Coordinates of N, CA and C in Angstrom, one line a residue:
Chain Q
D206 N 5.4 -19.1 -44.7 CA 5.0 -19.1 -43.2 C 6.7 -18.5 -42.7
I207 N 6.4 -18.1 -41.6 CA 7.8 -17.4 -41.0 C 8.9 -18.3 -40.3
Q208 N 9.9 -18.1 -40.6 CA 11.0 -19.3 -40.0 C 11.5 -19.0 -39.1
M209 N 11.5 -19.6 -37.8 CA 12.4 -19.1 -36.9 C 13.7 -20.5 -36.5
T210 N 14.7 -19.6 -36.7 CA 16.0 -20.2 -36.1 C 16.4 -20.2 -34.9
Q211 N 16.5 -21.4 -34.0 CA 17.5 -21.0 -32.9 C 19.1 -21.2 -33.1
S212 N 19.7 -21.0 -32.2 CA 21.1 -21.6 -31.7 C 21.3 -20.9 -30.4
P213 N 22.4 -22.1 -29.7 CA 22.8 -22.9 -30.6 C 21.9 -24.3 -30.5
A214 N 22.2 -25.2 -31.0 CA 21.2 -26.6 -31.5 C 21.5 -27.0 -29.5
T215 N 22.8 -27.1 -29.3 CA 23.0 -27.8 -27.9 C 23.9 -26.9 -27.3
L216 N 23.6 -26.9 -25.8 CA 24.4 -25.9 -25.0 C 25.0 -26.4 -23.7
S217 N 26.0 -26.9 -23.6 CA 26.4 -27.0 -22.4 C 27.2 -26.1 -21.3
A218 N 26.5 -26.2 -20.2 CA 26.8 -25.2 -19.2 C 26.9 -25.9 -17.6
S219 N 27.0 -25.3 -16.6 CA 27.2 -25.6 -15.0 C 25.9 -24.7 -14.2
V220 N 26.1 -25.8 -13.1 CA 25.2 -24.5 -12.3 C 25.7 -23.5 -11.9
G221 N 25.1 -22.2 -12.1 CA 25.3 -21.0 -11.8 C 26.1 -20.3 -13.1
D222 N 25.9 -21.1 -14.1 CA 26.0 -20.1 -15.2 C 25.1 -19.1 -15.7
T223 N 25.5 -18.4 -16.0 CA 24.3 -17.2 -16.9 C 24.3 -17.9 -18.4
V224 N 23.4 -18.2 -19.4 CA 23.3 -18.7 -20.5 C 22.6 -18.1 -21.4
N225 N 23.1 -17.9 -23.0 CA 21.5 -16.5 -23.5 C 21.5 -18.1 -25.1
I226 N 20.1 -18.1 -25.1 CA 19.8 -19.0 -26.4 C 19.1 -17.8 -27.4
T227 N 19.8 -17.8 -28.5 CA 19.1 -16.8 -29.5 C 17.9 -17.3 -30.6
C228 N 17.2 -16.7 -30.8 CA 16.0 -17.2 -32.0 C 15.8 -15.8 -32.6
R229 N 16.0 -16.5 -34.3 CA 15.9 -15.3 -34.9 C 14.7 -16.0 -35.9
A230 N 14.1 -14.3 -36.8 CA 12.8 -15.0 -37.5 C 13.0 -14.4 -38.9
S231 N 12.6 -14.9 -39.2 CA 12.7 -14.9 -41.5 C 11.8 -13.3 -41.9
Q232 N 11.2 -12.9 -40.9 CA 10.7 -11.5 -40.9 C 10.3 -10.6 -39.7
S233 N 10.3 -9.8 -39.6 CA 10.1 -9.2 -38.5 C 8.4 -9.7 -37.8
I234 N 8.5 -9.7 -36.5 CA 7.7 -10.8 -35.8 C 7.0 -9.5 -35.1
G235 N 7.8 -8.3 -34.6 CA 7.3 -7.3 -33.3 C 8.1 -8.1 -32.2
R236 N 7.0 -8.1 -31.0 CA 7.6 -8.6 -29.9 C 6.7 -10.1 -29.9
W237 N 5.9 -10.4 -30.5 CA 4.9 -11.6 -30.6 C 5.9 -12.9 -30.9
L238 N 6.4 -13.2 -29.5 CA 7.7 -14.6 -29.5 C 7.3 -14.8 -28.0
A239 N 7.2 -16.2 -27.6 CA 7.3 -17.1 -26.4 C 8.5 -18.2 -26.3
W240 N 8.6 -17.9 -24.9 CA 9.9 -19.3 -24.9 C 9.3 -20.0 -24.1
Y241 N 9.3 -21.5 -24.2 CA 9.0 -22.8 -23.5 C 9.9 -23.2 -23.3
Q242 N 10.1 -24.1 -22.1 CA 10.9 -25.4 -21.8 C 10.2 -26.7 -21.3
Q243 N 10.7 -27.5 -22.2 CA 10.4 -29.0 -22.1 C 11.7 -30.1 -21.7
K244 N 10.9 -30.6 -20.6 CA 11.6 -31.6 -20.0 C 11.2 -33.4 -20.5
P245 N 12.3 -34.5 -20.8 CA 11.8 -35.5 -21.4 C 10.7 -36.2 -20.8
G246 N 10.2 -36.5 -21.8 CA 8.5 -37.2 -21.4 C 7.2 -36.2 -20.9
K247 N 7.6 -34.9 -20.8 CA 6.8 -33.7 -20.1 C 6.5 -32.9 -21.3
P248 N 5.2 -32.3 -21.0 CA 4.8 -31.2 -22.4 C 5.5 -30.1 -21.7
P249 N 5.7 -29.1 -22.7 CA 6.4 -28.1 -22.9 C 5.6 -27.1 -21.8
K250 N 6.5 -26.3 -21.4 CA 5.5 -24.8 -20.2 C 6.4 -23.7 -20.4
A251 N 5.1 -22.7 -20.6 CA 6.0 -21.5 -20.9 C 6.8 -20.8 -20.3
V252 N 7.7 -20.1 -20.3 CA 8.4 -19.1 -19.2 C 8.7 -17.4 -19.7
I253 N 8.5 -17.4 -21.2 CA 8.4 -16.1 -21.3 C 7.3 -15.7 -22.6
F254 N 6.7 -14.6 -22.6 CA 5.7 -14.3 -23.5 C 5.9 -12.9 -23.9
D255 N 5.8 -12.4 -25.5 CA 5.5 -11.1 -25.4 C 7.3 -10.6 -25.6
A256 N 7.9 -11.6 -25.7 CA 9.3 -11.6 -25.8 C 10.2 -11.1 -24.7
S257 N 9.6 -10.7 -23.8 CA 10.2 -10.2 -22.4 C 9.3 -10.4 -20.9
S258 N 7.9 -11.2 -21.3 CA 6.9 -10.9 -20.0 C 7.5 -12.3 -19.5
L259 N 7.3 -12.3 -18.0 CA 7.7 -13.6 -17.6 C 6.4 -14.0 -17.1
K260 N 6.3 -15.5 -17.3 CA 5.2 -15.8 -17.0 C 4.9 -15.8 -15.4
S261 N 3.8 -16.0 -14.9 CA 3.6 -15.8 -13.6 C 4.1 -17.5 -13.2
G262 N 5.2 -17.5 -11.8 CA 5.5 -18.6 -11.1 C 6.8 -18.8 -11.7
V263 N 7.3 -18.2 -13.1 CA 8.8 -18.3 -13.5 C 9.6 -17.9 -12.6
P264 N 10.5 -18.5 -12.1 CA 11.7 -17.6 -11.4 C 12.6 -16.5 -12.2
S265 N 12.6 -15.4 -11.4 CA 13.2 -14.3 -12.1 C 14.6 -14.5 -12.8
R266 N 15.3 -15.6 -12.8 CA 16.4 -15.7 -13.3 C 16.3 -15.4 -14.9
F267 N 14.8 -16.0 -15.0 CA 14.5 -16.2 -16.5 C 14.2 -14.9 -17.1
S268 N 14.6 -14.3 -18.3 CA 14.5 -12.8 -18.8 C 14.4 -13.4 -20.4
G269 N 14.0 -12.6 -20.7 CA 13.6 -12.5 -22.4 C 13.9 -10.6 -23.0
R270 N 14.9 -10.8 -24.5 CA 14.8 -9.6 -24.9 C 14.6 -9.3 -26.3
G271 N 14.4 -8.5 -27.0 CA 14.7 -8.5 -28.3 C 13.6 -8.0 -29.0
S272 N 13.3 -7.8 -30.1 CA 11.9 -7.1 -30.9 C 12.3 -7.3 -32.6
G273 N 11.9 -7.4 -33.3 CA 11.7 -7.4 -34.6 C 11.8 -8.9 -35.1
T274 N 13.2 -9.3 -35.3 CA 13.8 -10.4 -35.9 C 14.6 -10.9 -34.8
E275 N 15.4 -10.6 -34.1 CA 16.2 -11.4 -33.1 C 15.8 -11.4 -31.7
F276 N 16.1 -11.9 -30.8 CA 15.2 -12.6 -29.6 C 16.5 -13.3 -28.8
T277 N 16.6 -13.4 -27.6 CA 17.5 -13.6 -26.6 C 16.9 -14.5 -25.3
L278 N 16.6 -15.7 -25.1 CA 16.4 -15.9 -23.8 C 17.7 -16.0 -23.3
I279 N 17.3 -15.4 -21.7 CA 18.8 -15.6 -20.8 C 18.3 -16.2 -19.6
I280 N 19.2 -17.0 -19.1 CA 18.8 -17.6 -17.9 C 20.0 -17.6 -16.9
S281 N 19.9 -16.9 -15.9 CA 20.8 -16.2 -15.1 C 21.2 -17.6 -13.8
S282 N 22.3 -17.3 -13.5 CA 22.6 -18.3 -12.2 C 22.0 -19.8 -12.5
L283 N 22.1 -20.8 -13.4 CA 21.6 -21.8 -13.6 C 21.1 -22.8 -12.4
Q284 N 20.0 -23.5 -12.5 CA 19.9 -24.5 -11.5 C 19.8 -25.9 -11.9
P285 N 20.2 -26.9 -11.1 CA 19.8 -27.9 -11.9 C 18.1 -28.1 -12.4
D286 N 17.5 -27.7 -12.0 CA 16.0 -27.8 -12.5 C 16.0 -27.1 -13.8
D287 N 16.8 -26.5 -14.5 CA 17.0 -25.3 -15.7 C 17.1 -26.5 -16.9
F288 N 18.1 -27.6 -16.4 CA 18.5 -28.5 -17.8 C 17.6 -29.0 -18.3
A289 N 17.2 -28.4 -19.5 CA 15.9 -28.8 -20.6 C 16.0 -28.6 -21.7
T290 N 15.1 -28.8 -22.6 CA 15.1 -28.6 -23.9 C 14.2 -27.1 -24.1
Y291 N 15.0 -26.2 -24.6 CA 14.1 -24.7 -24.7 C 13.8 -24.2 -26.3
Y292 N 12.4 -24.2 -26.7 CA 11.6 -23.6 -27.9 C 11.3 -22.1 -27.9
C293 N 11.5 -21.2 -28.9 CA 10.9 -20.4 -29.3 C 9.9 -20.2 -30.6
Q294 N 8.7 -19.8 -30.1 CA 7.8 -19.8 -30.7 C 7.2 -18.3 -31.0
Q295 N 7.0 -17.8 -32.8 CA 6.5 -16.5 -33.2 C 4.8 -16.6 -32.9
Y296 N 3.9 -15.9 -32.8 CA 2.7 -15.9 -33.3 C 2.2 -14.2 -33.4
D297 N 3.4 -14.2 -34.7 CA 2.7 -12.6 -35.5 C 1.8 -12.8 -36.2
S298 N 1.5 -14.2 -36.8 CA 0.5 -14.6 -37.3 C -0.1 -16.2 -36.8
D299 N -1.2 -16.2 -37.4 CA -2.3 -17.1 -37.3 C -1.5 -18.6 -37.4
S300 N -0.6 -18.6 -38.3 CA 0.2 -19.7 -38.6 C 1.7 -20.0 -38.1
Y301 N 1.3 -20.5 -36.7 CA 2.7 -20.7 -35.9 C 3.6 -21.2 -36.0
T302 N 4.7 -20.6 -35.8 CA 6.0 -21.6 -36.1 C 7.0 -22.0 -34.9
F303 N 7.7 -22.9 -34.6 CA 8.6 -23.2 -33.5 C 10.1 -23.2 -33.8
G304 N 10.8 -22.8 -33.1 CA 12.3 -22.9 -33.4 C 12.6 -24.4 -33.1
Q305 N 13.8 -24.8 -33.7 CA 14.1 -26.2 -33.6 C 14.4 -27.1 -32.4
G306 N 14.6 -26.2 -31.4 CA 14.9 -26.1 -29.6 C 16.4 -26.2 -29.5
T307 N 16.6 -25.8 -28.5 CA 17.7 -25.7 -27.9 C 18.2 -26.8 -26.7
S308 N 19.1 -27.8 -26.4 CA 19.3 -28.7 -25.8 C 20.2 -28.4 -24.6
L309 N 19.8 -27.8 -23.4 CA 20.9 -27.2 -22.6 C 21.2 -28.5 -21.7
E310 N 22.5 -28.5 -21.5 CA 23.1 -29.9 -20.8 C 24.3 -29.5 -20.0
I311 N 24.4 -30.2 -18.9 CA 25.6 -29.8 -17.8 C 26.6 -30.4 -18.8
Chain X
E162 N -7.6 -25.2 -10.9 CA -6.3 -25.6 -11.6 C -6.5 -25.8 -12.6
V163 N -6.2 -25.3 -13.9 CA -6.7 -25.8 -15.2 C -6.2 -27.0 -15.5
Q164 N -7.0 -28.1 -16.4 CA -6.3 -29.6 -16.6 C -6.7 -29.7 -17.7
L165 N -6.1 -30.2 -18.7 CA -6.2 -30.9 -20.1 C -5.9 -32.1 -20.0
L166 N -6.6 -33.0 -20.7 CA -6.6 -34.5 -20.4 C -6.8 -35.1 -22.1
E167 N -6.2 -35.2 -23.0 CA -6.0 -35.7 -24.2 C -6.5 -37.2 -23.8
S168 N -7.1 -37.6 -25.2 CA -7.1 -39.2 -25.3 C -7.7 -39.6 -26.9
G169 N -7.7 -40.5 -26.9 CA -7.9 -41.1 -28.7 C -7.0 -41.5 -29.4
G170 N -6.1 -41.4 -29.2 CA -4.2 -41.8 -29.6 C -4.5 -43.4 -30.0
G171 N -3.3 -43.8 -30.9 CA -3.3 -45.2 -31.0 C -2.3 -45.4 -32.1
L172 N -2.4 -46.6 -32.8 CA -1.9 -47.2 -33.7 C -2.9 -47.6 -34.8
V173 N -2.3 -46.7 -35.5 CA -3.6 -46.7 -37.2 C -2.7 -46.7 -38.2
Q174 N -3.4 -47.7 -39.4 CA -2.7 -47.8 -40.8 C -2.6 -46.5 -41.5
P175 N -1.5 -46.4 -42.7 CA -1.6 -45.3 -43.4 C -3.2 -45.1 -44.1
G176 N -3.6 -43.7 -44.2 CA -5.0 -44.0 -44.7 C -6.3 -44.3 -44.1
G177 N -6.2 -44.4 -42.4 CA -6.6 -44.8 -41.6 C -7.1 -43.2 -41.1
S178 N -8.1 -43.2 -40.0 CA -8.8 -41.9 -39.5 C -8.7 -42.0 -37.5
L179 N -8.5 -41.1 -36.8 CA -8.9 -41.3 -35.4 C -9.4 -39.8 -35.2
R180 N -10.1 -40.0 -34.1 CA -10.5 -38.4 -33.4 C -9.6 -38.7 -31.9
L181 N -9.4 -37.5 -31.6 CA -8.3 -37.2 -30.3 C -9.6 -36.2 -29.6
S182 N -9.4 -36.1 -28.4 CA -10.4 -35.8 -27.6 C -9.0 -34.9 -26.6
C183 N -9.8 -33.8 -26.5 CA -8.9 -33.0 -25.2 C -10.1 -32.2 -23.9
A184 N -10.0 -33.2 -23.1 CA -11.2 -32.7 -21.8 C -10.8 -31.8 -20.7
A185 N -11.2 -30.6 -20.9 CA -10.9 -29.0 -20.2 C -11.5 -29.2 -19.1
S186 N -11.0 -28.8 -17.9 CA -11.2 -28.6 -16.6 C -10.5 -27.1 -16.1
G187 N -11.3 -26.7 -15.1 CA -10.4 -25.7 -14.3 C -10.6 -24.2 -14.8
F188 N -11.2 -24.1 -15.9 CA -11.6 -22.6 -16.5 C -12.7 -22.5 -17.6
T189 N -13.2 -21.1 -18.0 CA -14.2 -21.3 -18.7 C -13.9 -21.8 -20.0
F190 N -14.3 -22.7 -20.3 CA -13.6 -23.3 -21.7 C -13.8 -22.5 -22.9
R191 N -15.1 -22.3 -23.4 CA -15.8 -21.6 -24.2 C -15.0 -20.5 -24.4
S192 N -14.4 -19.6 -23.5 CA -13.6 -18.1 -23.7 C -12.7 -18.0 -24.2
Y193 N -12.0 -19.4 -24.6 CA -10.5 -19.2 -25.1 C -9.9 -20.1 -26.1
V194 N -9.2 -19.2 -27.0 CA -8.4 -19.9 -28.2 C -7.9 -21.2 -27.5
M195 N -8.1 -22.7 -27.9 CA -7.6 -23.6 -27.7 C -6.5 -24.3 -29.6
A196 N -5.7 -25.1 -29.1 CA -4.8 -25.6 -30.2 C -4.2 -27.2 -30.0
W197 N -3.8 -27.6 -31.0 CA -3.3 -28.9 -30.9 C -2.0 -28.4 -31.5
V198 N -0.9 -29.3 -31.2 CA 0.6 -29.2 -31.0 C 0.9 -30.5 -31.1
R199 N 1.9 -30.6 -32.3 CA 2.4 -32.2 -32.0 C 3.9 -32.3 -31.9
Q200 N 4.3 -33.3 -31.7 CA 5.8 -33.4 -31.4 C 6.3 -34.7 -31.9
A201 N 7.0 -35.2 -33.2 CA 7.3 -36.3 -33.5 C 8.3 -37.1 -32.7
P202 N 8.4 -38.3 -32.7 CA 9.5 -38.9 -31.4 C 10.6 -38.4 -32.2
G203 N 11.4 -38.1 -30.5 CA 12.9 -37.2 -30.8 C 13.1 -35.7 -31.6
K204 N 11.8 -35.1 -31.8 CA 11.7 -34.2 -33.0 C 11.1 -33.0 -32.1
G205 N 11.1 -31.9 -32.9 CA 10.7 -30.7 -32.2 C 9.2 -30.3 -32.2
L206 N 8.4 -29.2 -32.1 CA 7.1 -28.8 -31.6 C 7.0 -28.4 -33.1
E207 N 5.3 -28.6 -33.4 CA 4.9 -28.5 -34.6 C 3.4 -27.9 -34.3
W208 N 3.2 -27.2 -34.7 CA 1.8 -26.5 -34.7 C 1.2 -27.0 -35.6
V209 N -0.1 -27.6 -35.3 CA -1.3 -28.5 -36.1 C -2.5 -27.5 -36.6
S210 N -3.0 -26.9 -35.3 CA -4.3 -26.5 -35.7 C -5.1 -25.6 -34.2
T211 N -5.5 -24.5 -34.9 CA -6.2 -23.5 -33.9 C -7.6 -23.3 -34.4
I212 N -8.3 -23.1 -32.8 CA -9.8 -22.5 -33.0 C -10.2 -21.8 -32.2
T213 N -11.0 -20.6 -32.5 CA -11.0 -19.8 -31.3 C -12.4 -19.8 -30.7
S214 N -12.6 -18.8 -29.8 CA -13.8 -18.9 -28.8 C -15.0 -18.2 -29.7
G215 N -16.0 -18.3 -29.3 CA -17.1 -17.8 -29.8 C -17.5 -18.2 -31.2
I216 N -17.3 -18.0 -32.0 CA -17.8 -18.9 -33.6 C -16.6 -19.9 -34.1
G217 N -15.9 -19.9 -33.4 CA -14.6 -20.7 -33.4 C -14.5 -20.8 -35.0
N218 N -13.7 -19.8 -35.1 CA -12.7 -19.6 -36.4 C -11.3 -20.7 -36.6
T219 N -11.2 -21.3 -37.5 CA -10.2 -22.4 -37.5 C -9.2 -22.3 -38.7
Y220 N -7.7 -22.6 -37.9 CA -6.7 -22.6 -38.7 C -6.0 -23.7 -38.6
Y221 N -5.2 -24.2 -39.7 CA -4.4 -25.2 -39.7 C -3.2 -25.2 -40.6
R222 N -1.9 -25.7 -40.4 CA -0.8 -25.7 -41.0 C -1.1 -26.9 -42.4
D223 N -0.7 -25.7 -43.3 CA -0.9 -26.9 -44.9 C -0.7 -28.0 -44.9
S224 N 0.1 -28.9 -44.6 CA 0.2 -30.2 -44.4 C -1.0 -31.3 -43.8
V225 N -2.2 -30.2 -43.0 CA -3.5 -31.1 -42.8 C -4.2 -30.5 -43.2
K226 N -4.6 -29.6 -43.9 CA -5.4 -28.7 -44.4 C -6.2 -29.9 -45.2
G227 N -7.2 -30.1 -45.2 CA -8.5 -31.0 -46.2 C -8.4 -32.0 -45.2
R228 N -7.5 -32.9 -44.5 CA -7.7 -34.0 -43.4 C -7.8 -33.9 -42.2
F229 N -7.6 -32.6 -41.3 CA -7.7 -32.6 -40.2 C -8.7 -31.5 -39.8
T230 N -9.8 -31.7 -38.9 CA -10.4 -31.0 -38.6 C -10.6 -30.8 -37.0
I231 N -10.6 -29.3 -36.5 CA -10.4 -28.9 -35.3 C -11.7 -28.1 -34.6
F232 N -12.8 -29.1 -33.7 CA -13.9 -28.4 -33.4 C -14.2 -28.1 -31.8
R233 N -14.7 -27.6 -31.3 CA -15.0 -27.8 -30.1 C -16.2 -28.0 -29.4
D234 N -16.6 -28.6 -28.4 CA -18.1 -28.6 -28.0 C -18.1 -28.1 -26.3
N235 N -18.6 -26.8 -26.5 CA -18.5 -25.9 -25.4 C -19.6 -26.3 -24.0
S236 N -20.2 -26.9 -24.6 CA -20.7 -27.7 -23.3 C -20.6 -28.8 -22.8
K237 N -19.2 -29.5 -23.2 CA -18.7 -30.4 -22.6 C -17.3 -30.3 -22.3
S238 N -17.2 -29.0 -22.3 CA -15.5 -28.4 -22.0 C -14.8 -29.3 -22.9
T239 N -15.0 -29.7 -24.1 CA -14.2 -30.7 -24.8 C -13.4 -30.3 -26.1
L240 N -12.4 -30.4 -26.4 CA -11.6 -30.0 -27.7 C -11.7 -31.5 -28.6
Y241 N -11.6 -31.2 -30.0 CA -11.9 -32.5 -30.7 C -10.2 -32.5 -31.8
M242 N -10.0 -33.2 -32.7 CA -9.4 -33.1 -33.4 C -9.7 -34.4 -34.4
E243 N -10.4 -34.2 -35.6 CA -10.9 -35.3 -36.2 C -9.4 -35.7 -37.6
M244 N -9.0 -36.6 -37.7 CA -7.6 -36.8 -38.6 C -8.3 -38.1 -39.5
N245 N -8.2 -37.4 -40.7 CA -8.4 -38.5 -41.8 C -7.6 -38.5 -42.6
N246 N -7.5 -39.8 -43.4 CA -6.2 -39.8 -44.4 C -4.7 -39.8 -44.2
L247 N -4.6 -40.8 -42.7 CA -3.7 -40.1 -42.1 C -2.1 -40.7 -42.8
R248 N -1.1 -40.1 -42.6 CA 0.2 -40.5 -43.4 C 1.3 -40.8 -42.1
V249 N 2.0 -41.6 -42.8 CA 3.4 -42.1 -41.7 C 4.0 -40.8 -41.1
E250 N 4.0 -39.8 -41.9 CA 4.6 -38.2 -41.2 C 3.6 -37.7 -40.2
D251 N 2.3 -38.4 -40.0 CA 2.0 -37.6 -38.9 C 1.4 -38.1 -37.4
T252 N 2.8 -39.5 -37.6 CA 3.5 -39.8 -36.2 C 3.6 -39.1 -35.5
A253 N 3.0 -38.7 -34.0 CA 3.4 -37.8 -33.1 C 2.7 -37.9 -32.3
I254 N 3.4 -37.4 -30.7 CA 2.5 -37.0 -29.6 C 1.6 -35.7 -30.0
Y255 N 0.6 -35.8 -29.6 CA -0.6 -34.4 -30.2 C -0.7 -34.1 -28.3
Y256 N -0.6 -32.4 -28.6 CA -0.6 -32.1 -27.6 C -2.0 -31.3 -27.6
C257 N -2.7 -31.1 -26.6 CA -3.8 -29.9 -26.4 C -3.5 -28.8 -25.6
A258 N -3.5 -27.5 -26.2 CA -2.9 -26.3 -25.1 C -3.9 -25.4 -25.2
K259 N -4.1 -24.6 -24.0 CA -4.8 -23.3 -24.0 C -3.9 -21.8 -24.3
A260 N -4.9 -21.3 -24.5 CA -4.3 -19.8 -25.0 C -5.0 -19.1 -23.9
P261 N -4.0 -17.7 -23.6 CA -4.6 -17.1 -22.7 C -5.8 -15.7 -23.3
V262 N -6.3 -16.0 -24.5 CA -6.9 -14.9 -25.2 C -8.4 -15.9 -25.7
A263 N -9.0 -14.9 -26.0 CA -10.3 -15.2 -26.7 C -10.0 -15.2 -28.5
T264 N -9.3 -14.7 -28.9 CA -9.2 -14.9 -30.1 C -7.7 -13.8 -30.6
G265 N -7.1 -14.0 -31.4 CA -6.2 -13.8 -32.4 C -4.9 -14.6 -32.2
A266 N -3.8 -14.0 -32.4 CA -2.8 -15.1 -32.9 C -1.8 -15.1 -31.1
T267 N -1.6 -16.3 -30.5 CA -1.1 -16.1 -29.2 C 0.0 -17.3 -29.2
W268 N 0.1 -17.6 -27.6 CA 0.9 -17.9 -27.4 C 0.2 -19.3 -26.3
F269 N 0.9 -20.1 -25.8 CA -0.3 -21.2 -25.2 C 0.7 -21.9 -24.0
D270 N -0.5 -22.0 -22.8 CA 0.1 -22.5 -21.8 C -1.4 -22.5 -20.8
P271 N -1.9 -23.9 -20.2 CA -1.0 -25.1 -19.7 C -0.7 -25.8 -21.5
W272 N -0.3 -26.9 -21.3 CA -0.5 -28.3 -22.2 C -1.2 -29.4 -21.8
G273 N -1.7 -30.2 -22.0 CA -2.1 -31.3 -21.7 C -0.6 -32.5 -21.6
Q274 N -0.8 -33.5 -21.2 CA -0.2 -34.3 -21.0 C 0.1 -35.1 -23.0
G275 N -0.6 -35.0 -23.4 CA -0.5 -35.6 -24.9 C -0.9 -36.6 -25.0
T276 N -1.1 -37.3 -26.2 CA -1.9 -38.8 -26.9 C -0.8 -38.8 -27.9
L277 N -0.5 -40.0 -28.3 CA 0.4 -40.8 -28.6 C -0.4 -41.3 -30.4
V278 N -0.1 -40.8 -31.3 CA -0.3 -41.1 -32.7 C 0.6 -41.9 -33.2
T279 N 0.5 -43.3 -33.7 CA 1.2 -44.0 -34.3 C 0.7 -44.0 -35.6
V280 N 1.2 -43.6 -36.7 CA 0.5 -44.3 -38.2 C 1.9 -45.1 -39.1
S281 N 1.2 -46.3 -39.2 CA 2.0 -47.6 -39.5 C 1.4 -48.6 -40.0
S282 N 1.8 -49.4 -40.9 CA 1.7 -50.4 -41.7 C 2.0 -51.8 -41.0

């Protein structure tokens, strides 16, 4: 199976900051990567798919870049609603894998 | 509005069985890939199984192969997961999730609210 490694595990930031979350794949996955946001007690919500496509309705301060084995989720001008846990997911194969998550904290 | 409502979770002893259901509405259920993804308490997300539209090809993570069966009833717009020989390590919230495609590898959105499965003696 393809392993997904996220970093950092925890990220402390303030409102207005710009943060980067990295996800590395154990082998090339092209651009088949999605990012999810999850808040406590709630299901995940997709924010980015195909590495850099913004899901409809998601604020434009979210962006994604990368291909192959290294990917980044960028959140600009952090808002209070953005503090959550973020997961990457590869879908290069039918055996999907997620990163271990990044907790974005104030 | 797409809605996914899971049910069927509960407390079961190791070796026991459960059937999870996911009632879908707000979209043409038969036309989309559907999946189950789980999350152990305080842990990350773990894909469990996927079923395609049409003939319903199925895929499973290795740890549940031979124990879990995913299936769908398109006439009832409902996704199911039959879980047998449950283990303590299967304890998790099980989410039902919709894909934006009919077949092929994919991402998932939206997800249901989840149903908790606890395997314990």
